Short mmCIF file of C-alpha atoms (C1' of nucleotides) in Angstrom, two decimals:
data_model
loop_
_atom_site.label_atom_id
_atom_site.label_comp_id
_atom_site.label_asym_id
_atom_site.label_seq_id
_atom_site.Cartn_x
_atom_site.Cartn_y
_atom_site.Cartn_z
CA MET A 1 -12.24 19.14 -7.90
CA VAL A 2 -9.77 20.24 -5.23
CA GLU A 3 -12.36 20.08 -2.50
CA LYS A 4 -11.28 18.29 0.63
CA LYS A 5 -13.07 15.79 2.77
CA ARG A 6 -13.07 17.56 6.10
CA GLY A 7 -16.00 16.03 7.92
CA THR A 8 -15.78 14.86 11.51
CA ARG A 9 -12.06 14.68 11.85
CA GLY A 10 -10.93 18.17 11.00
CA ARG A 11 -8.54 19.97 13.29
CA ARG A 12 -9.93 20.99 16.61
CA PRO A 13 -8.40 22.45 19.71
CA LYS A 14 -7.12 19.89 22.18
CA LYS A 15 -9.35 19.53 25.15
CA THR A 16 -8.13 17.60 28.15
CA GLY A 17 -10.42 14.92 29.49
CA GLU A 18 -12.22 14.57 26.20
CA ALA A 19 -13.94 11.24 25.60
CA GLY A 20 -12.91 8.77 22.94
CA GLY A 21 -9.27 8.09 23.57
CA ASP A 22 -8.22 10.44 20.80
CA GLU A 23 -6.77 12.83 23.29
CA LEU A 24 -3.91 10.59 24.42
CA ALA A 25 -0.45 11.81 23.59
CA LEU A 26 1.02 10.29 20.49
CA THR A 27 3.76 7.91 21.51
CA ARG A 28 5.82 5.34 19.74
CA ALA A 29 4.16 2.60 21.78
CA ARG A 30 0.69 3.82 20.83
CA VAL A 31 1.62 4.02 17.17
CA VAL A 32 2.88 0.47 17.23
CA SER A 33 -0.05 -0.98 19.13
CA THR A 34 -2.69 0.52 16.85
CA ALA A 35 -0.63 -0.61 13.88
CA ILE A 36 -0.94 -4.12 15.28
CA GLU A 37 -4.70 -3.71 15.61
CA ILE A 38 -4.96 -2.68 11.98
CA LEU A 39 -2.72 -5.52 10.83
CA ASP A 40 -4.83 -8.02 12.73
CA ARG A 41 -7.96 -6.66 11.13
CA ALA A 42 -6.83 -5.85 7.60
CA GLY A 43 -3.49 -7.55 6.97
CA PRO A 44 -0.29 -5.95 5.69
CA ALA A 45 -1.99 -4.59 2.58
CA GLY A 46 -4.52 -2.82 4.80
CA LEU A 47 -1.96 -0.83 6.74
CA THR A 48 -1.26 2.64 5.40
CA MET A 49 0.38 5.53 7.14
CA ARG A 50 -2.66 7.63 6.36
CA GLY A 51 -5.02 5.09 7.85
CA LEU A 52 -2.81 4.65 10.86
CA ALA A 53 -2.77 8.38 11.50
CA GLU A 54 -6.53 8.58 11.18
CA ALA A 55 -6.97 5.75 13.67
CA LEU A 56 -4.79 7.71 16.06
CA GLY A 57 -6.59 10.98 15.44
CA SER A 58 -3.46 12.74 14.30
CA GLY A 59 -2.01 14.14 11.11
CA VAL A 60 -0.10 11.72 8.92
CA MET A 61 3.20 13.42 9.29
CA SER A 62 3.04 13.43 13.06
CA LEU A 63 3.78 9.73 12.94
CA TYR A 64 7.16 10.42 11.46
CA TRP A 65 8.31 12.08 14.61
CA HIS A 66 7.94 8.81 16.52
CA VAL A 67 8.80 6.41 13.78
CA LYS A 68 11.30 6.40 10.96
CA SER A 69 9.21 4.97 8.13
CA LYS A 70 6.51 2.48 7.34
CA GLU A 71 9.12 -0.26 7.23
CA ASP A 72 10.05 0.76 10.73
CA VAL A 73 6.45 0.42 11.88
CA LEU A 74 6.31 -3.11 10.48
CA ASP A 75 9.57 -4.10 12.15
CA LEU A 76 8.38 -2.77 15.49
CA ALA A 77 4.97 -4.40 15.21
CA LEU A 78 6.56 -7.72 14.40
CA ASP A 79 9.02 -7.67 17.24
CA THR A 80 6.34 -6.55 19.68
CA VAL A 81 4.07 -9.42 18.79
CA LEU A 82 6.87 -11.95 19.02
CA GLU A 83 7.75 -11.15 22.59
CA TYR A 84 8.53 -14.18 24.69
CA ARG A 85 8.62 -14.48 28.43
CA ALA A 86 10.32 -17.76 29.24
CA PRO A 87 8.39 -19.55 31.99
CA ALA A 88 10.13 -19.52 35.37
CA GLY A 89 12.12 -22.63 36.21
CA GLY A 90 12.40 -23.59 32.59
CA SER A 91 15.91 -24.74 33.11
CA GLU A 92 14.85 -27.60 35.36
CA GLN A 93 12.31 -28.85 32.84
CA ASP A 94 13.17 -31.79 30.62
CA TRP A 95 14.46 -30.65 27.24
CA ARG A 96 11.57 -31.99 25.22
CA GLY A 97 9.05 -30.19 27.38
CA GLN A 98 10.94 -26.92 27.36
CA VAL A 99 11.45 -26.96 23.62
CA THR A 100 7.89 -28.02 22.85
CA SER A 101 6.22 -25.42 25.01
CA MET A 102 8.29 -22.57 23.61
CA LEU A 103 7.60 -23.65 20.04
CA GLU A 104 3.90 -24.10 20.60
CA ASP A 105 3.68 -20.70 22.21
CA TRP A 106 5.48 -19.23 19.25
CA ARG A 107 3.18 -20.89 16.77
CA ALA A 108 0.06 -19.86 18.70
CA ILE A 109 1.13 -16.23 18.70
CA MET A 110 1.84 -16.20 15.00
CA LEU A 111 -1.49 -17.76 14.22
CA ARG A 112 -3.16 -15.12 16.34
CA HIS A 113 -1.44 -12.51 14.16
CA PRO A 114 -1.25 -14.20 10.77
CA TRP A 115 0.50 -11.28 9.14
CA SER A 116 3.50 -11.95 11.36
CA ALA A 117 4.24 -15.24 9.63
CA THR A 118 4.13 -13.45 6.31
CA LEU A 119 6.39 -10.67 7.49
CA LEU A 120 9.01 -12.48 9.51
CA PRO A 121 10.83 -14.04 6.55
CA SER A 122 11.58 -10.75 4.91
CA ARG A 123 12.85 -8.74 7.85
CA THR A 124 15.54 -8.66 10.45
CA LEU A 125 15.46 -10.82 13.51
CA GLY A 126 14.58 -8.58 16.41
CA PRO A 127 15.66 -8.91 20.03
CA ASN A 128 12.56 -10.89 20.93
CA THR A 129 13.33 -13.44 18.28
CA LEU A 130 16.73 -13.83 19.82
CA VAL A 131 15.14 -14.61 23.17
CA ARG A 132 13.33 -17.50 21.53
CA LEU A 133 16.43 -18.79 19.84
CA GLU A 134 18.25 -18.64 23.14
CA SER A 135 15.57 -20.68 24.87
CA LEU A 136 15.69 -23.23 22.09
CA SER A 137 19.43 -23.35 22.33
CA GLN A 138 19.38 -23.92 26.08
CA GLY A 139 16.73 -26.59 25.85
CA LEU A 140 18.62 -28.54 23.25
CA SER A 141 21.87 -28.36 25.14
CA LYS A 142 20.24 -30.76 27.59
CA ALA A 143 19.39 -33.26 24.85
CA GLY A 144 22.81 -34.81 24.74
CA LEU A 145 23.55 -33.84 21.17
CA SER A 146 27.07 -33.42 19.91
CA ASP A 147 28.30 -29.87 19.52
CA ALA A 148 28.32 -30.44 15.79
CA ASP A 149 24.65 -31.38 15.76
CA ILE A 150 23.26 -28.78 18.08
CA ASN A 151 23.15 -25.79 15.74
CA ALA A 152 21.61 -27.92 13.02
CA ALA A 153 18.99 -29.05 15.53
CA ILE A 154 18.16 -25.48 16.50
CA TRP A 155 17.67 -24.43 12.93
CA SER A 156 15.67 -27.55 12.12
CA LEU A 157 13.14 -26.81 14.82
CA TRP A 158 13.09 -23.16 13.93
CA ASN A 159 12.50 -23.97 10.28
CA TYR A 160 9.82 -26.47 11.08
CA VAL A 161 7.77 -24.04 13.13
CA MET A 162 8.33 -21.25 10.66
CA GLY A 163 7.17 -23.42 7.78
CA ALA A 164 4.21 -24.85 9.63
CA THR A 165 2.96 -21.43 10.59
CA VAL A 166 3.50 -19.91 7.21
CA THR A 167 1.72 -22.80 5.52
CA ARG A 168 -1.12 -22.70 7.97
CA ALA A 169 -1.51 -18.97 7.51
CA SER A 170 -1.65 -19.39 3.76
CA PHE A 171 -4.61 -21.72 4.01
CA GLY A 172 -6.40 -19.85 6.72
CA PRO A 173 -9.96 -20.39 7.87
CA PRO A 174 -11.51 -17.73 5.59
CA ASP A 175 -11.29 -19.99 2.58
CA ALA A 176 -12.14 -23.54 3.43
CA ASP A 177 -13.43 -23.72 -0.13
CA ARG A 178 -9.99 -23.02 -1.53
CA ALA A 179 -8.77 -26.37 -0.25
CA ALA A 180 -11.92 -27.95 -1.57
CA SER A 181 -11.43 -26.45 -5.01
CA LEU A 182 -7.82 -27.60 -5.06
CA GLN A 183 -8.94 -31.06 -4.10
CA ARG A 184 -11.40 -30.99 -6.98
CA LEU A 185 -8.57 -29.99 -9.28
CA ALA A 186 -6.48 -32.86 -7.97
CA GLU A 187 -9.27 -35.32 -8.54
CA LEU A 188 -10.20 -34.00 -11.93
CA GLY A 189 -6.80 -34.30 -13.48
CA ALA A 190 -6.23 -37.73 -11.99
CA ARG A 191 -2.64 -36.61 -12.17
CA PHE A 192 -2.47 -36.64 -8.39
CA PRO A 193 -3.59 -40.07 -7.27
CA ALA A 194 -1.66 -40.05 -4.00
CA ILE A 195 -2.98 -36.67 -2.93
CA GLU A 196 -6.44 -37.72 -3.89
CA ARG A 197 -6.31 -40.96 -1.96
CA SER A 198 -5.05 -39.47 1.26
CA ARG A 199 -7.31 -36.43 0.92
CA LEU A 200 -4.28 -34.45 1.95
CA LEU A 201 -5.75 -31.10 1.09
CA LEU A 202 -8.93 -31.64 3.02
CA ASP A 203 -7.23 -32.61 6.25
CA ASP A 204 -7.74 -29.68 8.60
CA ASP A 205 -6.45 -30.96 11.91
CA TRP A 206 -3.67 -28.42 11.87
CA ASP A 207 -2.90 -28.62 15.55
CA GLY A 208 -2.64 -32.40 15.53
CA THR A 209 -0.51 -32.38 12.42
CA PHE A 210 1.80 -29.81 13.92
CA LYS A 211 2.28 -31.79 17.11
CA LYS A 212 2.84 -35.04 15.28
CA GLY A 213 5.40 -33.58 12.90
CA LEU A 214 7.21 -31.95 15.78
CA GLY A 215 7.26 -35.36 17.40
CA PHE A 216 8.89 -36.88 14.32
CA LEU A 217 11.59 -34.28 14.41
CA LEU A 218 12.25 -34.59 18.13
CA ASP A 219 12.38 -38.37 17.77
CA GLY A 220 14.98 -37.92 15.08
CA LEU A 221 17.01 -35.65 17.34
CA ALA A 222 16.78 -37.99 20.29
CA ALA A 223 17.92 -40.84 18.08
CA GLN A 224 21.28 -39.13 17.48
CA HIS A 225 22.13 -39.67 21.16
CA MET B 1 4.27 21.07 -15.04
CA VAL B 2 2.25 18.75 -17.21
CA GLU B 3 5.12 18.03 -19.52
CA LYS B 4 5.68 14.42 -20.36
CA LYS B 5 8.79 12.34 -20.54
CA ARG B 6 8.64 11.09 -24.10
CA GLY B 7 12.25 10.41 -24.95
CA THR B 8 13.36 7.19 -26.58
CA ARG B 9 10.37 5.09 -25.88
CA GLY B 10 7.59 7.17 -27.38
CA ARG B 11 5.15 5.51 -29.77
CA ARG B 12 6.52 4.46 -33.09
CA PRO B 13 5.11 2.48 -35.96
CA LYS B 14 5.69 -1.24 -35.71
CA LYS B 15 8.42 -2.42 -38.04
CA THR B 16 8.84 -6.08 -38.64
CA GLY B 17 12.34 -7.47 -38.29
CA GLU B 18 13.41 -4.63 -36.10
CA ALA B 19 16.36 -5.30 -33.81
CA GLY B 20 16.20 -5.34 -30.01
CA GLY B 21 13.47 -7.79 -29.17
CA ASP B 22 10.94 -5.05 -28.57
CA GLU B 23 9.02 -6.06 -31.64
CA LEU B 24 7.87 -9.42 -30.34
CA ALA B 25 4.17 -9.79 -29.85
CA LEU B 26 2.99 -9.24 -26.32
CA THR B 27 1.95 -12.58 -24.89
CA ARG B 28 1.03 -13.79 -21.47
CA ALA B 29 4.15 -15.97 -21.40
CA ARG B 30 6.37 -13.02 -22.27
CA VAL B 31 4.76 -10.86 -19.62
CA VAL B 32 5.35 -13.52 -16.99
CA SER B 33 8.92 -14.26 -17.94
CA THR B 34 10.05 -10.64 -17.90
CA ALA B 35 8.21 -10.23 -14.61
CA ILE B 36 10.39 -13.02 -13.27
CA GLU B 37 13.51 -11.27 -14.55
CA ILE B 38 12.52 -8.12 -12.74
CA LEU B 39 11.68 -9.99 -9.56
CA ASP B 40 15.05 -11.72 -9.62
CA ARG B 41 16.80 -8.41 -10.04
CA ALA B 42 14.75 -6.10 -7.88
CA GLY B 43 12.54 -8.16 -5.59
CA PRO B 44 8.79 -7.89 -5.11
CA ALA B 45 8.99 -4.22 -4.17
CA GLY B 46 10.78 -3.52 -7.44
CA LEU B 47 8.06 -4.91 -9.65
CA THR B 48 5.56 -2.36 -10.91
CA MET B 49 3.12 -2.65 -13.76
CA ARG B 50 4.60 0.48 -15.25
CA GLY B 51 8.13 -0.85 -15.06
CA LEU B 52 7.03 -4.18 -16.46
CA ALA B 53 5.38 -2.49 -19.42
CA GLU B 54 8.45 -0.42 -20.09
CA ALA B 55 10.66 -3.51 -20.05
CA LEU B 56 8.34 -5.02 -22.63
CA GLY B 57 8.23 -1.91 -24.75
CA SER B 58 4.48 -1.57 -24.49
CA GLY B 59 1.96 0.72 -22.86
CA VAL B 60 1.00 -0.08 -19.30
CA MET B 61 -2.59 -0.91 -20.05
CA SER B 62 -1.68 -3.37 -22.76
CA LEU B 63 -0.63 -5.75 -20.03
CA TYR B 64 -4.17 -5.93 -18.75
CA TRP B 65 -5.28 -7.63 -21.88
CA HIS B 66 -3.08 -10.62 -21.10
CA VAL B 67 -3.23 -10.54 -17.36
CA LYS B 68 -5.92 -9.78 -14.86
CA SER B 69 -4.03 -7.74 -12.30
CA LYS B 70 -0.69 -7.37 -10.60
CA GLU B 71 -1.69 -10.08 -8.16
CA ASP B 72 -2.27 -12.29 -11.14
CA VAL B 73 1.22 -11.60 -12.45
CA LEU B 74 2.70 -12.60 -9.10
CA ASP B 75 0.69 -15.81 -8.97
CA LEU B 76 1.76 -16.75 -12.47
CA ALA B 77 5.39 -15.90 -11.86
CA LEU B 78 5.42 -17.99 -8.72
CA ASP B 79 3.84 -21.03 -10.27
CA THR B 80 6.14 -20.78 -13.30
CA VAL B 81 9.24 -20.77 -11.18
CA LEU B 82 8.05 -23.68 -9.06
CA GLU B 83 7.64 -26.05 -11.97
CA TYR B 84 8.78 -29.57 -11.24
CA ARG B 85 9.62 -32.33 -13.66
CA ALA B 86 9.82 -35.53 -11.68
CA PRO B 87 12.86 -37.54 -12.78
CA ALA B 88 12.00 -40.60 -14.85
CA GLY B 89 11.93 -43.86 -12.98
CA GLY B 90 11.42 -42.09 -9.67
CA SER B 91 8.98 -44.72 -8.58
CA GLU B 92 11.68 -47.38 -8.44
CA GLN B 93 13.95 -45.21 -6.33
CA ASP B 94 14.13 -45.79 -2.57
CA TRP B 95 11.83 -43.44 -0.70
CA ARG B 96 14.53 -41.52 1.09
CA GLY B 97 16.29 -40.77 -2.16
CA GLN B 98 13.15 -39.75 -3.99
CA VAL B 99 11.99 -37.47 -1.21
CA THR B 100 15.39 -35.94 -0.66
CA SER B 101 16.05 -35.12 -4.29
CA MET B 102 12.68 -33.50 -4.83
CA LEU B 103 13.05 -31.39 -1.69
CA GLU B 104 16.58 -30.32 -2.54
CA ASP B 105 15.50 -29.35 -6.03
CA TRP B 106 12.67 -27.33 -4.56
CA ARG B 107 14.94 -25.56 -2.14
CA ALA B 108 17.53 -24.82 -4.83
CA ILE B 109 14.92 -23.25 -7.06
CA MET B 110 13.56 -21.06 -4.34
CA LEU B 111 17.00 -19.87 -3.39
CA ARG B 112 17.64 -19.02 -7.01
CA HIS B 113 14.51 -16.84 -6.89
CA PRO B 114 14.46 -15.62 -3.31
CA TRP B 115 11.26 -13.64 -3.77
CA SER B 116 9.41 -16.93 -4.29
CA ALA B 117 9.97 -17.98 -0.70
CA THR B 118 8.57 -14.67 0.43
CA LEU B 119 5.55 -14.92 -1.84
CA LEU B 120 4.54 -18.55 -1.52
CA PRO B 121 3.12 -18.28 1.99
CA SER B 122 0.59 -15.65 1.09
CA ARG B 123 -0.82 -17.07 -2.13
CA THR B 124 -2.68 -20.01 -3.47
CA LEU B 125 -1.00 -23.29 -4.20
CA GLY B 126 -0.68 -23.54 -7.95
CA PRO B 127 -0.75 -26.68 -10.08
CA ASN B 128 3.02 -27.00 -10.02
CA THR B 129 3.02 -27.00 -6.26
CA LEU B 130 0.56 -29.87 -6.39
CA VAL B 131 2.99 -31.83 -8.55
CA ARG B 132 5.55 -31.53 -5.80
CA LEU B 133 3.14 -32.56 -3.11
CA GLU B 134 2.16 -35.57 -5.18
CA SER B 135 5.77 -36.64 -5.57
CA LEU B 136 6.27 -36.28 -1.83
CA SER B 137 3.15 -38.25 -1.19
CA GLN B 138 4.20 -41.08 -3.46
CA GLY B 139 7.69 -41.24 -2.02
CA LEU B 140 6.44 -41.47 1.53
CA SER B 141 3.92 -44.15 0.71
CA LYS B 142 6.93 -46.42 0.28
CA ALA B 143 8.29 -45.62 3.72
CA GLY B 144 6.00 -48.00 5.54
CA LEU B 145 4.22 -45.36 7.59
CA SER B 146 0.74 -45.90 8.92
CA ASP B 147 -2.04 -44.16 7.04
CA ALA B 148 -2.55 -41.97 10.06
CA ASP B 149 1.07 -40.81 9.97
CA ILE B 150 1.51 -40.24 6.29
CA ASN B 151 -0.23 -36.90 5.90
CA ALA B 152 1.53 -35.57 8.96
CA ALA B 153 4.80 -36.71 7.42
CA ILE B 154 4.06 -34.94 4.16
CA TRP B 155 3.29 -31.69 5.87
CA SER B 156 6.31 -32.00 8.15
CA LEU B 157 8.68 -32.23 5.24
CA TRP B 158 6.87 -29.50 3.37
CA ASN B 159 7.02 -27.25 6.40
CA TYR B 160 10.65 -27.98 7.00
CA VAL B 161 11.70 -27.00 3.49
CA MET B 162 9.44 -24.01 3.47
CA GLY B 163 10.87 -22.78 6.75
CA ALA B 164 14.45 -23.48 5.82
CA THR B 165 14.14 -21.58 2.57
CA VAL B 166 12.29 -18.68 4.04
CA THR B 167 14.83 -18.38 6.84
CA ARG B 168 17.73 -18.64 4.47
CA ALA B 169 16.23 -16.02 2.20
CA SER B 170 15.78 -13.66 5.12
CA PHE B 171 19.48 -13.80 5.92
CA GLY B 172 20.68 -13.73 2.39
CA PRO B 173 24.24 -13.16 1.20
CA PRO B 174 23.86 -9.38 0.76
CA ASP B 175 24.15 -8.78 4.50
CA ALA B 176 26.70 -11.03 6.07
CA ASP B 177 27.23 -8.15 8.46
CA ARG B 178 23.67 -8.34 9.66
CA ALA B 179 24.38 -11.69 11.28
CA ALA B 180 27.58 -10.26 12.64
CA SER B 181 25.81 -7.28 14.16
CA LEU B 182 23.20 -9.56 15.71
CA GLN B 183 25.94 -11.69 17.13
CA ARG B 184 27.49 -8.60 18.61
CA LEU B 185 24.15 -7.74 20.16
CA ALA B 186 23.92 -11.23 21.57
CA GLU B 187 27.37 -10.99 23.07
CA LEU B 188 26.95 -7.52 24.37
CA GLY B 189 23.85 -8.13 26.43
CA ALA B 190 25.17 -11.40 27.78
CA ARG B 191 21.50 -12.28 27.84
CA PHE B 192 22.09 -14.94 25.23
CA PRO B 193 24.88 -17.16 26.52
CA ALA B 194 23.84 -20.25 24.58
CA ILE B 195 23.64 -18.43 21.26
CA GLU B 196 26.92 -16.76 21.99
CA ARG B 197 28.68 -20.00 22.86
CA SER B 198 27.54 -21.89 19.80
CA ARG B 199 28.05 -18.87 17.54
CA LEU B 200 24.71 -19.86 16.07
CA LEU B 201 24.24 -16.69 14.09
CA LEU B 202 27.63 -16.83 12.48
CA ASP B 203 27.26 -20.33 11.16
CA ASP B 204 26.80 -20.00 7.44
CA ASP B 205 26.96 -23.57 6.20
CA TRP B 206 23.35 -23.39 5.07
CA ASP B 207 23.52 -26.36 2.76
CA GLY B 208 25.04 -28.62 5.35
CA THR B 209 22.59 -27.50 8.01
CA PHE B 210 19.68 -28.09 5.67
CA LYS B 211 20.84 -31.61 4.84
CA LYS B 212 21.49 -32.49 8.44
CA GLY B 213 18.14 -31.24 9.65
CA LEU B 214 16.38 -33.08 6.88
CA GLY B 215 18.25 -36.16 8.04
CA PHE B 216 16.92 -35.71 11.59
CA LEU B 217 13.39 -35.51 10.29
CA LEU B 218 13.71 -38.52 8.00
CA ASP B 219 15.28 -40.51 10.84
CA GLY B 220 12.29 -39.64 12.97
CA LEU B 221 9.94 -40.80 10.24
CA ALA B 222 11.83 -44.03 9.68
CA ALA B 223 11.70 -44.69 13.42
CA GLN B 224 7.89 -44.88 13.34
CA HIS B 225 8.25 -48.09 11.27
"C1'" DA C 1 -8.72 -9.32 -30.89
"C1'" DC C 2 -5.44 -6.41 -29.23
"C1'" DC C 3 -3.51 -2.02 -27.75
"C1'" DT C 4 -3.74 2.91 -26.16
"C1'" DG C 5 -3.55 7.60 -23.18
"C1'" DA C 6 -5.99 10.23 -19.92
"C1'" DA C 7 -7.79 10.29 -15.59
"C1'" DC C 8 -8.98 8.62 -10.81
"C1'" DA C 9 -8.11 7.46 -6.35
"C1'" DC C 10 -4.85 6.29 -3.95
"C1'" DC C 11 0.27 5.66 -1.82
"C1'" DG C 12 4.93 7.07 1.31
"C1'" DT C 13 7.72 10.78 2.22
"C1'" DT C 14 10.33 15.68 1.84
"C1'" DC C 15 9.98 20.15 3.20
"C1'" DA C 16 9.30 24.38 5.29
"C1'" DA C 17 6.66 25.93 8.82
"C1'" DG C 18 4.11 26.39 12.96
"C1'" DT C 19 3.83 25.93 18.47
"C1'" DA D 1 10.19 18.78 21.50
"C1'" DC D 2 6.33 17.81 18.99
"C1'" DC D 3 2.93 18.41 15.35
"C1'" DT D 4 1.16 20.28 10.85
"C1'" DG D 5 -0.60 20.83 5.60
"C1'" DA D 6 0.96 21.31 1.04
"C1'" DA D 7 3.33 19.27 -2.44
"C1'" DC D 8 6.10 15.65 -4.98
"C1'" DA D 9 6.81 11.56 -7.20
"C1'" DC D 10 5.02 7.72 -7.44
"C1'" DC D 11 1.35 3.54 -7.51
"C1'" DG D 12 -2.71 0.03 -9.74
"C1'" DT D 13 -6.65 0.23 -12.34
"C1'" DT D 14 -11.29 2.08 -14.83
"C1'" DC D 15 -12.79 3.89 -18.87
"C1'" DA D 16 -13.78 5.21 -23.35
"C1'" DA D 17 -11.54 4.93 -27.42
"C1'" DG D 18 -8.69 3.61 -31.16
"C1'" DT D 19 -7.14 -0.22 -34.82
#
DNA sequence: ACCTGAACACCGTTCAAGT
DNA sequence: ACCTGAACACCGTTCAAGT
């Protein structure tokens, strides 16, 4: 009853040059990057410190030398994924182009790592998030908005992307039938005539919808001249 | 080592008319509503099936008669909180008013239960969420948008509110100093001149910013005539 | 129909210890 | 400086059983 699963990954002496990648030194960077791999594959619920250690070929508690806690791992993974390298010469670009390309890059990254959209709301803004806010801020300063409007504009765009990504992630490709079953519900009750008519829940041109909505918002900003 | 904490909440025979509220029958509705209380007080991490049972004065496993799993409890709590009763005569209202009041109600509710903003992205849309989408859909149909634009408009507004709430919840009143410390970071590095200048992170007029941004978006929609 | 405790298979993390 | 296993105090849920 107290027997332990030893199997293939019991302790063994370290051999240099061993195949498999297991022999690499444990580093903070390596911990974070395999955490990201696991998150991509299994989502936040699939990440455990025990599983992470196993994937790294180390004991569980070894992780705690490089990392403060599981929360810490999540914070680091999130900030790593959100990294943004502003394209060179961005400051000469027109504001709409600069803002749009940064936001689309942001959205694309979050969709590539869907867990990030789920996690971002509940944790601190990291340095890389600040880089994005700064780029947004600079872009909008060229839009001719009043000082009073500019912060509201930044947050509007931020919120829009955040919401779009989070919504998109919650539908997700794995369950196309979820939307279908909701649509059926909407039809059945006949309590939702407008949704039914526009087939809102079946529309899956996410990219187009994102672009169009962003256009609405930018139009609204431009209109404040 | 195997001793058990019996104390005040050990089994006792059911007495009718007993004081304290403990004697109420266990119902699905009661399970959900005390789950909401706990979520409000302690957040998603603070909700455990064991704690929930204790708050209800029942054994843990009794819950599973009324509820399928913890996930189920969260889904139910979320949909309960999101309930929307469209104001009478909404269909005669002008579209901007109808849309705005529904969205502000939605935002207010989510801010009153901050965990809901965190949870919504990762779970199914419930019936009550559909009611809100329907109201949005009906309101916008009066705005004179083309059929091609209307779904994009719905999702834009949805995304905006979602993002605004989620962002707001992630700052939260508990840590006004978090923003301050971020601002310090921004100043220190001098890598974020635009953020620093506008004092973006110190701005805490969330309500005003929300309204203004919503205005930008609605202006953009109106401009599509 | 409704409620129960014991037990199972997990978690994250503290600690005292090894090298 | 870096890594370790044992142990602690938790989880959600299955099960077989009670009324």
